[in-house]
Structure formats: C-alpha cells, structure tokens
mmCIF file of C-alpha atoms in Angstrom:
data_model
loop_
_atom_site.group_PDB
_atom_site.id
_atom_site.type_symbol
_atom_site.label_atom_id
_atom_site.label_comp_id
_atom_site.label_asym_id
_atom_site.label_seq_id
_atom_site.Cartn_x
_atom_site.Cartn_y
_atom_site.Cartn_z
ATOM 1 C CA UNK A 8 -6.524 22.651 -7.015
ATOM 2 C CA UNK A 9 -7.356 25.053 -4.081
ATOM 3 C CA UNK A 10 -3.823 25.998 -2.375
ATOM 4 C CA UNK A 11 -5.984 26.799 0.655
ATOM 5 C CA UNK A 12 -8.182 23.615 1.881
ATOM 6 C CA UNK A 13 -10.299 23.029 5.455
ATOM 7 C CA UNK A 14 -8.406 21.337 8.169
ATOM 8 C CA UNK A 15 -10.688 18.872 10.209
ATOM 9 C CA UNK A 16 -10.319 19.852 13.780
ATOM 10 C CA UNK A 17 -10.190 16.403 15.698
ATOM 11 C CA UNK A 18 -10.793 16.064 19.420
ATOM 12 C CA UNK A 19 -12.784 14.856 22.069
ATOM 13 C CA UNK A 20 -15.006 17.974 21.858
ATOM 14 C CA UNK A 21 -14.534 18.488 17.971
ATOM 15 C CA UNK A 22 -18.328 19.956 17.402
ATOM 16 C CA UNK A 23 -17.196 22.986 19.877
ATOM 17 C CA UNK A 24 -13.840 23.498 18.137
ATOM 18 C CA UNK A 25 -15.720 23.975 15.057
ATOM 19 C CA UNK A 26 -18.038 26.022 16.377
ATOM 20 C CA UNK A 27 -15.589 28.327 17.937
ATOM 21 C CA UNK A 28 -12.676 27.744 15.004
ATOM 22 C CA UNK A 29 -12.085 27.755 11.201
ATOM 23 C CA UNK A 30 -8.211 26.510 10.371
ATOM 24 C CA UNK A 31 -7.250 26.396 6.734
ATOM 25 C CA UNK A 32 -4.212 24.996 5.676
ATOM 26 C CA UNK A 33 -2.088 26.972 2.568
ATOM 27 C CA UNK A 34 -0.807 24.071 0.473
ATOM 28 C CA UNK A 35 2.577 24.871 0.199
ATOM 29 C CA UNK A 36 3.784 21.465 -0.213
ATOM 30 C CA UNK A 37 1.659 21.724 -3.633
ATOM 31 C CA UNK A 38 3.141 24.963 -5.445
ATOM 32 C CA UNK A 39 6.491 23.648 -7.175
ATOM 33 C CA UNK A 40 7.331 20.560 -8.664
ATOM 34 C CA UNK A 41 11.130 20.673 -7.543
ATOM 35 C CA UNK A 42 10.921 23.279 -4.547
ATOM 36 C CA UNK A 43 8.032 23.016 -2.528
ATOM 37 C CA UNK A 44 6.738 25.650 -0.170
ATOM 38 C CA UNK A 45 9.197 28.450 0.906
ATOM 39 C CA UNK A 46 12.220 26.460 -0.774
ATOM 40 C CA UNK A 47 12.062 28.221 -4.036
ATOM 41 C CA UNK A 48 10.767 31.317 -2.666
ATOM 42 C CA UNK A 49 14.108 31.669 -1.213
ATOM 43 C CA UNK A 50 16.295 30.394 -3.751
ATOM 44 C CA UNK A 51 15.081 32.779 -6.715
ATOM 45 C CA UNK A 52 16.405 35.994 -5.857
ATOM 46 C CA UNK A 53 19.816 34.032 -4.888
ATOM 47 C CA UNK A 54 19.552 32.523 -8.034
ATOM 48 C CA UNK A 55 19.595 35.798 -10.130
ATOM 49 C CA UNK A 56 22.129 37.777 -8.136
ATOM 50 C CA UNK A 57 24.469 34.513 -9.167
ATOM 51 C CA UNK A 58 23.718 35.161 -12.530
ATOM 52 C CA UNK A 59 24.153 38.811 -12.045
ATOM 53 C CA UNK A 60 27.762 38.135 -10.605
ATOM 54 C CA UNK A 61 28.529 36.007 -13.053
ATOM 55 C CA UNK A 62 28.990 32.960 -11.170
ATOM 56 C CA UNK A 63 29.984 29.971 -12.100
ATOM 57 C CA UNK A 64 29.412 27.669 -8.838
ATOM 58 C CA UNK A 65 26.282 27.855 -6.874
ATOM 59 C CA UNK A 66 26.961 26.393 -3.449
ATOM 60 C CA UNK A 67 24.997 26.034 -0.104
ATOM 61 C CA UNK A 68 25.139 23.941 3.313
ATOM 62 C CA UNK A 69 22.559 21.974 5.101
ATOM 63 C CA UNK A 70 22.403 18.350 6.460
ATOM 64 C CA UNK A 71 21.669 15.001 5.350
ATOM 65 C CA UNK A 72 17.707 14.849 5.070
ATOM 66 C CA UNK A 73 17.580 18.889 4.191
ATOM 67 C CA UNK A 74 14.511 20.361 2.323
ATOM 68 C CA UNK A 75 16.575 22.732 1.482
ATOM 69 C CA UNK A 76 19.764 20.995 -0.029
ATOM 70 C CA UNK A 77 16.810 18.719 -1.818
ATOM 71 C CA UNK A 78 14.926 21.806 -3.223
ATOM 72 C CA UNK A 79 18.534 22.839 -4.499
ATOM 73 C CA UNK A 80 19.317 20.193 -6.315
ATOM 74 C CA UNK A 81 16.282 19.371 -8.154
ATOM 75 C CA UNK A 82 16.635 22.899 -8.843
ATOM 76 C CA UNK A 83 19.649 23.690 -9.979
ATOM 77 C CA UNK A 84 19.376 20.463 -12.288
ATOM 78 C CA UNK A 85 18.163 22.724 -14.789
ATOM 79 C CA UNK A 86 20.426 25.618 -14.876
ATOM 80 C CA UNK A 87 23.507 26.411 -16.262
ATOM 81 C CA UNK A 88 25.554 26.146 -12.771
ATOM 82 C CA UNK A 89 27.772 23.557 -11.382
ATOM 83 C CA UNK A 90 26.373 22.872 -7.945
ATOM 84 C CA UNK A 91 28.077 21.898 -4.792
ATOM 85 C CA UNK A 92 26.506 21.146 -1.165
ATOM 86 C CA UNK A 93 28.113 21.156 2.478
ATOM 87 C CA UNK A 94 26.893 18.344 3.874
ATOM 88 C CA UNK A 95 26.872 18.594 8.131
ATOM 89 C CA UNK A 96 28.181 15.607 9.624
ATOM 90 C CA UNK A 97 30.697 12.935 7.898
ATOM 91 C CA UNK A 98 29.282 11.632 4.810
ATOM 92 C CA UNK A 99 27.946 7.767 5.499
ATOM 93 C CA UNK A 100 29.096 5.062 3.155
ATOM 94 C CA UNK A 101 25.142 4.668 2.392
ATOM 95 C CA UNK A 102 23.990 7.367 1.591
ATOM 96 C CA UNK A 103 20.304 9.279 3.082
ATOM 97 C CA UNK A 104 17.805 9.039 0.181
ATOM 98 C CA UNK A 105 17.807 12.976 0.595
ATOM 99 C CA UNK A 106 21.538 13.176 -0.568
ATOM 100 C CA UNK A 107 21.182 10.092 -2.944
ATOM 101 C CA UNK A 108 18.500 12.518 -5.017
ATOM 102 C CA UNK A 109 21.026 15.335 -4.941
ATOM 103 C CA UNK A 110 23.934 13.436 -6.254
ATOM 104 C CA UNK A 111 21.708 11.671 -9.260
ATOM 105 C CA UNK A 112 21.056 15.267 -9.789
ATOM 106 C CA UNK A 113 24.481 16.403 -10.276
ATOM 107 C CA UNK A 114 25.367 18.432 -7.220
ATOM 108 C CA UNK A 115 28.750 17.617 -6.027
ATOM 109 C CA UNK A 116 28.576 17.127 -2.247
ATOM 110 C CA UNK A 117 31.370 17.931 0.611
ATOM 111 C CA UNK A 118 30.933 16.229 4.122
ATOM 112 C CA UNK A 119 32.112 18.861 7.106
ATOM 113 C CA UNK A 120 32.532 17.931 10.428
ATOM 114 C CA UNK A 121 29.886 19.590 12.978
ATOM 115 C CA UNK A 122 32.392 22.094 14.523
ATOM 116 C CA UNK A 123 33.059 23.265 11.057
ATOM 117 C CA UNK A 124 30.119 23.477 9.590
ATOM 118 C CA UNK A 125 29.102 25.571 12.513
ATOM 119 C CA UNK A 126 31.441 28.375 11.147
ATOM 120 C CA UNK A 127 29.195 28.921 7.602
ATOM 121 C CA UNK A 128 31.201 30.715 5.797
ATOM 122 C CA UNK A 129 34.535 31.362 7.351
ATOM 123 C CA UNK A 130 34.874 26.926 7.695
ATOM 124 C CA UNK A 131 37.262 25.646 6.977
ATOM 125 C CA UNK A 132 35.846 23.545 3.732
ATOM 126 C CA UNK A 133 34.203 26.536 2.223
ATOM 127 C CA UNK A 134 37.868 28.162 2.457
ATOM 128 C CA UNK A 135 39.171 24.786 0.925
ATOM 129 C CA UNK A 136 35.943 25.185 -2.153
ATOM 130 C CA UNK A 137 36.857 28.578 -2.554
ATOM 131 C CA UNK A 138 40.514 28.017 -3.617
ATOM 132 C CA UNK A 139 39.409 25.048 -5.636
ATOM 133 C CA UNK A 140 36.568 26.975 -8.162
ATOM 134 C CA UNK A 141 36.589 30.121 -9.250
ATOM 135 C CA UNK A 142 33.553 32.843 -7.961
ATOM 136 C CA UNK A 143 31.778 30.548 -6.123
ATOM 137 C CA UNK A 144 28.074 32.025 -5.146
ATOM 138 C CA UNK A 145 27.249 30.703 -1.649
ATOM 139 C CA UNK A 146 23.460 30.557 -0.495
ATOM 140 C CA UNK A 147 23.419 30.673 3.263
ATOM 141 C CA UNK A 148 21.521 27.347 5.070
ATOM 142 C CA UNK A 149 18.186 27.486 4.124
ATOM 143 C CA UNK A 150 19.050 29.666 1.686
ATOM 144 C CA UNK A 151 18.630 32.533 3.991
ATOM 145 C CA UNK A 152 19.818 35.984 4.134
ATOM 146 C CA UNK A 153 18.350 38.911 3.193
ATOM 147 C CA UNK A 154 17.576 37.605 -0.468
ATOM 148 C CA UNK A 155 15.992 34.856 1.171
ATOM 149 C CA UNK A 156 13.586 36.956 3.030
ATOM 150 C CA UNK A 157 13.076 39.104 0.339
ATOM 151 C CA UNK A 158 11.538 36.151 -1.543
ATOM 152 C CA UNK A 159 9.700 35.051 1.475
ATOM 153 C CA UNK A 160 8.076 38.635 1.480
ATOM 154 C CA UNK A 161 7.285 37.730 -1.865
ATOM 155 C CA UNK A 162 5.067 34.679 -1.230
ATOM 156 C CA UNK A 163 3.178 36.512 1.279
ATOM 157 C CA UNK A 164 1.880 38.727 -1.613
ATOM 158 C CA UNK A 165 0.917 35.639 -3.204
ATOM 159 C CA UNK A 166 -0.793 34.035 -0.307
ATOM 160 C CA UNK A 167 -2.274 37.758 0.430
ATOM 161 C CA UNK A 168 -3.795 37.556 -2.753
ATOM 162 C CA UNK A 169 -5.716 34.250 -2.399
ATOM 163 C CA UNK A 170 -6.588 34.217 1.419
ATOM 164 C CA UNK A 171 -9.774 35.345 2.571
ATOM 165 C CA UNK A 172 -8.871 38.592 5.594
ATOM 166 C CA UNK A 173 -7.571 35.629 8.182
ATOM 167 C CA UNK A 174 -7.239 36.897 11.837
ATOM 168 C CA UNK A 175 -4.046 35.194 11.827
ATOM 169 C CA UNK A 176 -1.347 33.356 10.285
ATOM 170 C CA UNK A 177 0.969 30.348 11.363
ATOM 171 C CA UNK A 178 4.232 29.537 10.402
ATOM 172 C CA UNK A 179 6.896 27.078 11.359
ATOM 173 C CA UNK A 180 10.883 28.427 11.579
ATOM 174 C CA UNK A 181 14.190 26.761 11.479
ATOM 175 C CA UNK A 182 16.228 29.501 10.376
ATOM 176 C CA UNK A 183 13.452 32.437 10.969
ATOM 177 C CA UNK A 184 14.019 33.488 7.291
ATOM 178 C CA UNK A 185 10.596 32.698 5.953
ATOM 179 C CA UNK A 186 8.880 34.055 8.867
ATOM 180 C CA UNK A 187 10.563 37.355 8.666
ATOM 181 C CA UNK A 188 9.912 37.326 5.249
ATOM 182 C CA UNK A 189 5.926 36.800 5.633
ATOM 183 C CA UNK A 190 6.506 39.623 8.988
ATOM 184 C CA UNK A 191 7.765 42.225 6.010
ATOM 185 C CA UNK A 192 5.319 42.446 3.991
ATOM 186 C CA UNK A 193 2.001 44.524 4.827
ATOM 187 C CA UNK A 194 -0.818 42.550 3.506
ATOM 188 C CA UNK A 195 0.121 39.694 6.567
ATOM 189 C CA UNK A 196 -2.126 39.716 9.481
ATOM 190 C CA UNK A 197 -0.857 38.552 12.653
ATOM 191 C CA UNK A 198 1.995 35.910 12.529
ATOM 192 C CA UNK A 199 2.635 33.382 15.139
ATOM 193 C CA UNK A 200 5.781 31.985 14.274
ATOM 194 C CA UNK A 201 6.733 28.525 15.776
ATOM 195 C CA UNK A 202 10.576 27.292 16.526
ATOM 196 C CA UNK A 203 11.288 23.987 15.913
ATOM 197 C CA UNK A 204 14.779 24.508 17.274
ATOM 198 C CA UNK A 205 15.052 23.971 21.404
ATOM 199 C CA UNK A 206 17.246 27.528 22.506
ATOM 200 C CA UNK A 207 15.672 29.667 20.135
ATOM 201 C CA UNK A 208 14.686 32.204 22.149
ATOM 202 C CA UNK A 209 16.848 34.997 20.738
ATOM 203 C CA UNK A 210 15.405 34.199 17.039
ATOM 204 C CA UNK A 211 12.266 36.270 17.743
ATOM 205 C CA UNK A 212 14.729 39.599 17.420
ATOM 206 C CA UNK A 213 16.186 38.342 13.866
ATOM 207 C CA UNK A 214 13.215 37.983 12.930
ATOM 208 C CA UNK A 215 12.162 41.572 13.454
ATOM 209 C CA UNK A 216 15.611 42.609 12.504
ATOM 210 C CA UNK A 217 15.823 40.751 9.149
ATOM 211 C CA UNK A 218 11.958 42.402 8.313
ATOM 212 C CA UNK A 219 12.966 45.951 8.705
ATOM 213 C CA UNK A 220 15.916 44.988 7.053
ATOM 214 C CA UNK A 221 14.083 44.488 3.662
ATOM 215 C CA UNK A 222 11.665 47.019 4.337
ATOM 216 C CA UNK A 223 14.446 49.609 4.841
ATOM 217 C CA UNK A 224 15.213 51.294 1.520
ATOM 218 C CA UNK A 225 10.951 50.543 0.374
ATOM 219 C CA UNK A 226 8.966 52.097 3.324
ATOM 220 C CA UNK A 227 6.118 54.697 1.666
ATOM 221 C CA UNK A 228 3.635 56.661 3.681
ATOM 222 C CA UNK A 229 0.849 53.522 3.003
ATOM 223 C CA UNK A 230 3.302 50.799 4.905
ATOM 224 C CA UNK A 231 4.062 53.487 7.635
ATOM 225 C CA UNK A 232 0.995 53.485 9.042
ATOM 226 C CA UNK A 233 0.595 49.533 9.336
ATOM 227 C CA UNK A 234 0.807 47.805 12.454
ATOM 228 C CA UNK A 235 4.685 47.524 13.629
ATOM 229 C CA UNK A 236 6.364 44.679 13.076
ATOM 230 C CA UNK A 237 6.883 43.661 16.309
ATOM 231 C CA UNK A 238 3.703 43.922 17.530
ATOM 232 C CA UNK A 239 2.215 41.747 14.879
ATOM 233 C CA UNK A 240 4.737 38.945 15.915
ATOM 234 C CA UNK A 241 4.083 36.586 18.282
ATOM 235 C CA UNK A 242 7.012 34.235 19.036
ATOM 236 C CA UNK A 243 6.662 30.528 20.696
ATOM 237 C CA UNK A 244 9.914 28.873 21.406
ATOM 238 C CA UNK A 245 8.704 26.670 24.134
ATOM 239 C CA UNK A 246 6.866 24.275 21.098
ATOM 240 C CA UNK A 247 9.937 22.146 20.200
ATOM 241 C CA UNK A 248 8.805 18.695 21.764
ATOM 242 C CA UNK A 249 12.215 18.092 22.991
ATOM 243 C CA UNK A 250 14.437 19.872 20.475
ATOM 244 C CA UNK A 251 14.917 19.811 16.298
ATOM 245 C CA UNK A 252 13.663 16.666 14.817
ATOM 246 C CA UNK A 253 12.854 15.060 18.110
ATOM 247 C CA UNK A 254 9.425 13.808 19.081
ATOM 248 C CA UNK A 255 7.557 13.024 22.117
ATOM 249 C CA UNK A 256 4.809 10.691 22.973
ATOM 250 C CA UNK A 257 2.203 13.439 22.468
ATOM 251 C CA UNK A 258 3.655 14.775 19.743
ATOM 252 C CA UNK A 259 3.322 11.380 18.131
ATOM 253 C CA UNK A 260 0.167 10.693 19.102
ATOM 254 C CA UNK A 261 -1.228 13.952 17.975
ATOM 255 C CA UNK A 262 0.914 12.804 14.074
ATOM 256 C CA UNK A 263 -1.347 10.236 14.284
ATOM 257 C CA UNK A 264 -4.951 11.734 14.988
ATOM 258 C CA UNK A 265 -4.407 14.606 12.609
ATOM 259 C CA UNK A 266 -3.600 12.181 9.912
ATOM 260 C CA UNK A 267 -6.672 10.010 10.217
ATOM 261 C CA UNK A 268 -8.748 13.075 10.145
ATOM 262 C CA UNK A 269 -6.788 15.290 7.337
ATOM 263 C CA UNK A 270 -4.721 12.230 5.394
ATOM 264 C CA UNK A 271 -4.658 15.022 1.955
ATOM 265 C CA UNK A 272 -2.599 17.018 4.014
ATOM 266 C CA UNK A 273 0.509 15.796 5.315
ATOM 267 C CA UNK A 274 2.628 17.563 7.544
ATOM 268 C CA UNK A 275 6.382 17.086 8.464
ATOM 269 C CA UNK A 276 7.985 15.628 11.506
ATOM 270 C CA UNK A 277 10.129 18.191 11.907
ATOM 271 C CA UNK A 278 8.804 21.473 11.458
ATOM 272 C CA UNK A 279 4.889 21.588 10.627
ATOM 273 C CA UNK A 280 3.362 18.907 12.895
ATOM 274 C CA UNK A 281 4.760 20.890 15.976
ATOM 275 C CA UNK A 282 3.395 24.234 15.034
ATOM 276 C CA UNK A 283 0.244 22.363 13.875
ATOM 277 C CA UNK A 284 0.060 20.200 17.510
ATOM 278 C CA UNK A 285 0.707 23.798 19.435
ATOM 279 C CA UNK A 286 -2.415 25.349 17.221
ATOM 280 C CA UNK A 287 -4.716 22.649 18.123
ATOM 281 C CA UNK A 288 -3.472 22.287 21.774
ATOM 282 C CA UNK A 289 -4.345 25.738 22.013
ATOM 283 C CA UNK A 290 -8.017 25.647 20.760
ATOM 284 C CA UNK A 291 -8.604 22.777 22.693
ATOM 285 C CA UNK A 292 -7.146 24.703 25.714
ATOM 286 C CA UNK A 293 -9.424 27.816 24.588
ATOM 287 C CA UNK A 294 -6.586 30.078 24.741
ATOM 288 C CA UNK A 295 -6.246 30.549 20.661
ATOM 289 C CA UNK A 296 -7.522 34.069 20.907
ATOM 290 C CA UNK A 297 -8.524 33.690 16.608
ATOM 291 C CA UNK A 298 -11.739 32.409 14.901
ATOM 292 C CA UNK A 299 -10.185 32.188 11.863
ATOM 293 C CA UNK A 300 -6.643 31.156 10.870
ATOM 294 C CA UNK A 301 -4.399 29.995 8.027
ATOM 295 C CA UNK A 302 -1.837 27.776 8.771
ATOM 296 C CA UNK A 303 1.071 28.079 5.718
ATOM 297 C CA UNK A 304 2.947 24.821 5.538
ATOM 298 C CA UNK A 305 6.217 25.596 4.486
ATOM 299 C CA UNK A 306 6.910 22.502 1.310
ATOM 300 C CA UNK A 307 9.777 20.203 2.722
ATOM 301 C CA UNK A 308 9.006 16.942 3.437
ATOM 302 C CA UNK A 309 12.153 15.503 3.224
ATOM 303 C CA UNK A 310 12.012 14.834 7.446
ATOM 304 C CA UNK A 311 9.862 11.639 6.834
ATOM 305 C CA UNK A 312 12.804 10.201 5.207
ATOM 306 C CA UNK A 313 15.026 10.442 8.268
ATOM 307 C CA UNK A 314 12.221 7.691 9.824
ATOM 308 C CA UNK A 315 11.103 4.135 9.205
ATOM 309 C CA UNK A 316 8.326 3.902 6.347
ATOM 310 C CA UNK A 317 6.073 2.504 9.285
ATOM 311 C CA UNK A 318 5.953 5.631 11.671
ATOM 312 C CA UNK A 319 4.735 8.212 8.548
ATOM 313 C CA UNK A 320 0.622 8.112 8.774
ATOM 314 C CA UNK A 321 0.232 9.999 5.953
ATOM 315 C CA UNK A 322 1.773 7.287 3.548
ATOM 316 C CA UNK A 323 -1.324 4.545 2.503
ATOM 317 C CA UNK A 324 -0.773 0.964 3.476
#
C-alpha cells in the first residue's frame, strides 16, 4: 500500500475546498505491526542504548489507554528484556483492554498515584523499582528524550523520501517529542504542530530546544543555510477542544463527517482528530495559507478504547 493516500475534504462548499486544497494523509497507523506511527520511531534508539548499557530491565511510564505503554509491550515481547510499566492512576480491579494487552504480553505493571507519577523519575515507585532490579533502563513517557527525538528525526527522512515537495506538514503533540523530531531534520517543510494538551503554551520552546538539541554536535555548512527552526514552526495550543482526551460537540460532530467521507483512515480521539478538525476548520475559514499539505498521523489508536464501541465511526456496524 501507498503510506500517503487523498483525504476527502467534506463540507458544505467541498468543490471550492478542493479547488483551493490538496490534504494527504501519511499512514502512520500502517508502518509497524506492534508500534504504529511514531511509537517505534522513538523506542529504537532507546532500545539499543539499553543494550549498549547492558541492561537488564527496560521500564517506562504512561497511563491506562497509552499508545505508548501498548507499542512497548507488544514490543518488547520479543526481546531479551524483562519489562516493567508505571501505570498513572491506581490500578482498577478490571483492567483497560490497553493494560490487559500489556500484561498477556509479559510486562510487569506498577500503579502510581497521580502526584507521584508527576515526579518521572525522582517518584517515589521508580526509587522503590530501582532498589528492587538491578540497572534498570528507563524510557521517559512517550518514550521521549533526546533518543526519542532523534528517532523522530529519523522518520522524517523516511517520510522526506516518499512525499511529493508539500508546502506543509501537520502533526499532533502530547509530549512535543515527535514534533521536534520532524522540526530537526532539514528535508521537513513547514510544521504546524498541534497540542492536544490544554496549558501547553510553553511546549512550543521545547520543541525548538529539543531540535537544536539533536542537531547540535551534526550541523554542516548544507543544514546551516536551511530555514531556522523556529521560523519553520508554527505552534497552536488553543486546538485542545476542552483539554487532553476531552471532546466537544463540534469536535464530535466533525469525528463523525470525516469518517463518512474518509472511513480507510481513522483518526484518534485524542490526538489526530483535533489537529485534523483545526486543518479543515481552517480551509473552510480560508485562512490555511497552503495548497498542498501532508497531514502525518502519528500510529496510536489505543484512545478509542477509553470509549464505548458505539461512539468510534470508523469501526463497521
């Protein structure tokens, strides 16, 4: 299959938004079997730096419907690591069908309380993990950090490679990992990056940071000359729809159209539908200042699961 596919651009005045638009979609949801999208972008280079330090506990944090934590177990299921997840929030007798896939894949998991969890790495459960295995590798949430981005700068080779000179790309962000690693590398055009977070305000400069980061110790006379970084980003934190995983009437409505019209590619509730609704409100609006524009959808799907079968269009009847 294509990665990159033609998204129908529903609307009352749909023959105009044609006319003045092309939006592609990059399949991201399609590229691996156990981590979709940016997931195992961002684990691989964690991956091999625990093998390089000779770990023998791979261990991350994110909550109970997490692409991430998903993407992690599948993945790990096949390597030589014992693998243990920080699960935000008490664990519920009944399990989310997220976790339930994680534990049938071996990963051991460890509820934390929200205050705790909110320390990372100095909680007070990754303290308690630490004393209880020896060298324990820890992948930030999201399996961010620089080695994160660095594989997200990655994947924007690969998607340089097969697009066809877009104006413009669009990405969603919950940590901002993947978008500053598609803001590294110089093939990417410009990137508006959409929050899915309410209060995110301040992510636009780690972003930028994390970019020039990775780009630090690599920059050659051919990147130097690119466009800056920050003026390729454009940042919208005003696109959240009430705050993370929340929805609002329009938001819901818009699930709905974009379904009908483009059922082969389903978006999440989480993080792609809002970036996708703010694209299309936008050309509607005639302020999307692009003809054309790829829209990367980032793999996890995992948010569906958090809802009832009913309210997920892109499932058949």
């Amino acid at each position: 299959m294509s990665f990159i596919q033609p998204i129908i651009l529903s609307s009352s005045c749909q023959h105009s938004l044609h006319h003045r638009y092309e939006l592609s979609i990059y399949r991201g949801d399609c590229e691996h079997p156990h981590a979709p999208g940016n997931k195992w972008h961002k684990l691989q280079h964690h991956l091999t730096e625990a093998k390089k330090q000779q770990a023998s506990v791979i261990a991350t944090f994110g909550g109970p419907f997490s692409n991430h934590l998903h993407a992690f177990g599948s993945t790990l299921k096949s390597i030589p690591f014992k693998a243990v997840a920080v699960v935000r929030g008490e664990l519920q007798p009944k399990l989310t069908p997220t976790l339930i896939d994680m534990v049938n894949n071996g990963v051991e998991l460890w509820p934390s309380s929200r205050s705790d969890y909110r320390l990372g790495a100095s909680s007070d459960v990754t303290h308690t993990i630490n004393m209880l295995y020896d060298n324990v590798y820890w992948i930030p949430e999201g399996g961010g950090g620089l080695l994160g981005t660095l594989g997200c700068r990655d994947w924007a080779g690969d998607i340089s490679n097969m697009d066809d000179e877009y104006d413009a790309w669009v990405v969603s962000a919950g940590t901002g990992t993947t978008a500053a690693g598609l803001l590294a590398h110089h093939q990417t055009p410009d990137l508006h990056v959409f929050s899915a977070l309410k209060g995110a305000q301040n992510q636009r400069d780690f972003i930028v940071d994390q970019a020039q980061q990775i780009n630090a110790a690599e920059l050659s006379q051919s990147m130097a000359i690119q466009k800056p970084l920050s003026e390729k980003l454009f940042f919208h934190s005003h696109c959240h729809e009430g705050g993370y995983a929340k929805q609002s009437p329009a938001l819901k409505k818009f699930i709905y159209e974009f379904a009908k019209n483009n059922s082969d590619s389903p978006l999440d509730p989480v993080y792609t539908c809002k970036s996708m609704y703010a694209v299309f409100t936008a050309m509607e609006e005639g302020t999307w200042p692009y003809r054309r524009t790829l829209f990367i959808h980032t793999g996890g799907l995992q948010g569906w699961r958090g809802y009832p079968l009913s309210s997920n269009p892109f499932v058949l009847p």
